[in-house]
Amino acid sequence: MRFAISREDLIKPLTLVAGVVERRQTLPVLSNILIVVEDGQLSLTGTDLEVELVGRVTLTEPAEAGEVTVPARKLMDICKTLPDDAQITLQLEDDKMILKSGRSRFSLTTLPATDFPSVEESPQNLDFVVQQSELKRLIDRTSIAMAQQDVRYYLNGMLFEIQNAKLRAVATDGHRLAMSEAAADIATDELRPGYYSA
């Protein structure tokens, strides 16, 4: 695996993904982020087994595909010390990830990507159409009750429920609850009542 990226393009998704990775873990791989390069796209994934965040960046230069995990905090600290306009090259050599930028060279330990736990995605996909103004109204009316930085991660989002050709949004911070509904254009053969978290 080998790819080149600007510091600016890497630091944005890295900061988001590293935020979910905790310092003290029962499994060493949970302090790492999963780096996947495939089809000209870089994917960074971090998890604490409750929350999984994925950040994606389209690579502008040719890259060699591959996947590996590296320590999130160390990679983050290295990137923060580099100049804002730095170009970074990351290359997997044996069991080390070599990071080069200008005259700087860093070596990070890796763990196999197969050891990294992944949250299974829901096999149910449903496409539907809702007017932008209706979706905005749903979000505006329910987001006021949504928690912002609660340790109970499930309160930091909004529930979307689809039932009887209606889209319902619900949010709570544990003290107050908001709900709003809107009509949605859903084909009846596709309609399976369900809950969708966003």
Coordinates of C-alpha atoms in Angstrom, one line a residue, residues 30-191:
L30 CA -9.2 -0.3 19.1
S31 CA -6.6 2.4 19.6
N32 CA -5.9 2.2 15.9
I33 CA -7.7 3.5 12.9
L34 CA -8.3 1.4 9.8
I35 CA -6.7 2.9 6.6
V36 CA -8.1 1.5 3.3
V37 CA -6.9 2.6 -0.1
E38 CA -9.1 1.4 -3.0
D39 CA -10.1 2.7 -6.4
G40 CA -8.4 6.1 -5.8
Q41 CA -10.2 6.7 -2.5
L42 CA -8.8 6.8 1.0
S43 CA -11.0 5.6 3.8
L44 CA -10.3 6.1 7.5
T45 CA -12.3 4.2 10.1
G46 CA -12.3 4.5 13.9
T47 CA -14.5 2.7 16.5
D48 CA -14.9 2.2 20.2
L49 CA -17.3 -0.7 19.6
E50 CA -20.3 1.5 20.3
V51 CA -19.7 4.2 17.6
E52 CA -18.0 3.8 14.2
L53 CA -16.9 6.8 12.2
V54 CA -15.7 6.7 8.6
G55 CA -14.0 9.5 6.7
R56 CA -13.3 9.4 3.0
V57 CA -11.0 11.4 0.8
T58 CA -10.6 11.1 -3.0
L59 CA -6.9 10.8 -3.8
T60 CA -5.5 13.1 -6.5
E61 CA -2.4 11.1 -7.2
P62 CA -2.1 7.4 -8.2
A63 CA -2.0 5.0 -5.2
E64 CA -1.4 1.4 -4.5
A65 CA -4.4 -0.3 -2.9
G66 CA -4.2 -1.9 0.5
E67 CA -5.5 -1.8 4.1
V68 CA -3.9 -1.7 7.5
T69 CA -4.4 -0.2 11.0
V70 CA -2.2 2.4 12.6
P71 CA -2.2 4.1 16.0
A72 CA -4.7 7.0 15.7
R73 CA -3.2 9.3 18.3
K74 CA 0.4 8.9 17.0
L75 CA -0.7 9.6 13.4
M76 CA -2.7 12.6 14.5
D77 CA 0.2 14.0 16.5
I78 CA 2.6 13.6 13.6
C79 CA 0.2 15.3 11.2
K80 CA -0.3 18.2 13.6
T81 CA 3.4 18.9 13.8
L82 CA 3.8 19.1 10.0
P83 CA 3.5 22.5 8.2
D84 CA 0.0 23.4 6.8
D85 CA 1.1 23.0 3.2
A86 CA 3.0 19.7 3.7
Q87 CA 2.7 16.8 1.2
I88 CA 2.6 13.4 3.0
T89 CA 3.5 10.0 1.6
L90 CA 2.4 6.9 3.5
Q91 CA 3.8 3.5 2.5
L92 CA 3.4 0.1 4.1
E93 CA 6.8 -1.7 4.4
D94 CA 6.6 -5.1 6.1
D95 CA 4.7 -4.5 9.4
K96 CA 5.5 -0.7 9.5
M97 CA 3.8 2.3 8.0
I98 CA 6.4 4.8 6.8
L99 CA 5.2 8.4 6.7
K100 CA 7.4 10.9 4.8
S101 CA 7.0 14.6 4.4
G102 CA 9.8 16.8 3.2
R103 CA 12.9 15.8 5.2
S104 CA 10.8 14.2 8.0
R105 CA 10.4 10.4 8.2
F106 CA 8.3 8.5 10.8
S107 CA 7.7 4.8 11.3
L108 CA 4.4 3.6 12.8
T109 CA 3.7 0.1 14.1
T110 CA 0.7 -1.6 12.4
L111 CA -1.8 -4.3 13.1
P112 CA -3.5 -6.3 10.4
A113 CA -6.8 -4.9 9.0
T114 CA -8.4 -8.3 9.6
D115 CA -8.2 -7.7 13.4
F116 CA -10.2 -4.5 13.1
P117 CA -13.8 -4.9 14.2
S118 CA -16.5 -3.5 11.9
V119 CA -20.1 -2.6 12.6
E120 CA -22.3 -4.6 10.2
E121 CA -24.4 -2.5 7.9
S122 CA -28.1 -3.0 7.6
P123 CA -29.0 -5.1 4.6
Q124 CA -32.2 -3.1 4.1
N125 CA -32.0 -0.3 1.7
L126 CA -34.9 1.9 0.9
D127 CA -35.0 4.9 -1.5
F128 CA -37.7 7.5 -1.2
V129 CA -38.3 11.1 -2.2
V130 CA -39.2 13.9 0.2
Q131 CA -39.4 17.6 -0.6
Q132 CA -36.3 19.6 0.6
S133 CA -38.6 22.1 2.4
E134 CA -40.3 19.2 4.2
L135 CA -37.1 17.6 5.3
K136 CA -35.8 20.9 6.5
R137 CA -39.0 21.4 8.5
L138 CA -38.6 17.9 10.0
I139 CA -35.1 18.6 11.1
D140 CA -35.8 22.1 12.3
R141 CA -38.7 21.0 14.5
T142 CA -36.9 18.0 16.0
S143 CA -33.3 19.0 16.3
I144 CA -34.0 21.4 19.2
A145 CA -34.5 18.3 21.4
M146 CA -31.4 16.5 20.1
A147 CA -28.4 16.1 22.5
Q148 CA -25.2 17.7 21.4
Q149 CA -22.3 16.0 23.2
D150 CA -24.0 13.4 25.4
V151 CA -22.0 10.3 26.4
R152 CA -25.1 8.3 25.4
Y153 CA -24.2 8.5 21.7
Y154 CA -27.7 7.4 20.6
L155 CA -29.1 10.7 21.9
N156 CA -26.8 12.7 19.7
G157 CA -28.7 11.8 16.6
M158 CA -32.2 11.7 15.1
L159 CA -34.4 8.8 14.5
F160 CA -36.2 8.5 11.1
E161 CA -39.2 6.2 11.0
I162 CA -41.0 5.3 7.8
Q163 CA -44.6 4.0 8.2
N164 CA -47.8 4.4 6.1
A165 CA -46.0 6.6 3.5
K166 CA -44.9 9.0 6.1
L167 CA -41.5 10.0 7.3
R168 CA -41.3 10.7 11.0
A169 CA -38.3 12.3 12.7
V170 CA -37.8 12.0 16.5
A171 CA -35.1 13.4 18.7
T172 CA -34.5 13.5 22.5
D173 CA -31.8 14.6 24.9
G174 CA -33.3 12.5 27.7
H175 CA -35.3 15.4 29.2
R176 CA -37.4 16.6 26.3
L177 CA -38.7 14.9 23.1
A178 CA -39.6 16.3 19.7
M179 CA -41.4 14.6 16.9
S180 CA -42.5 15.7 13.4
E181 CA -44.0 14.0 10.4
A182 CA -44.0 14.6 6.6
A183 CA -45.4 12.8 3.6
A184 CA -42.9 10.8 1.7
D185 CA -43.1 9.4 -1.9
I186 CA -42.5 5.7 -1.2
A187 CA -43.4 2.8 -3.5
T188 CA -45.8 0.5 -1.7
D189 CA -43.9 -2.6 -2.8
E190 CA -40.7 -1.2 -1.3
L191 CA -42.3 0.0 1.9

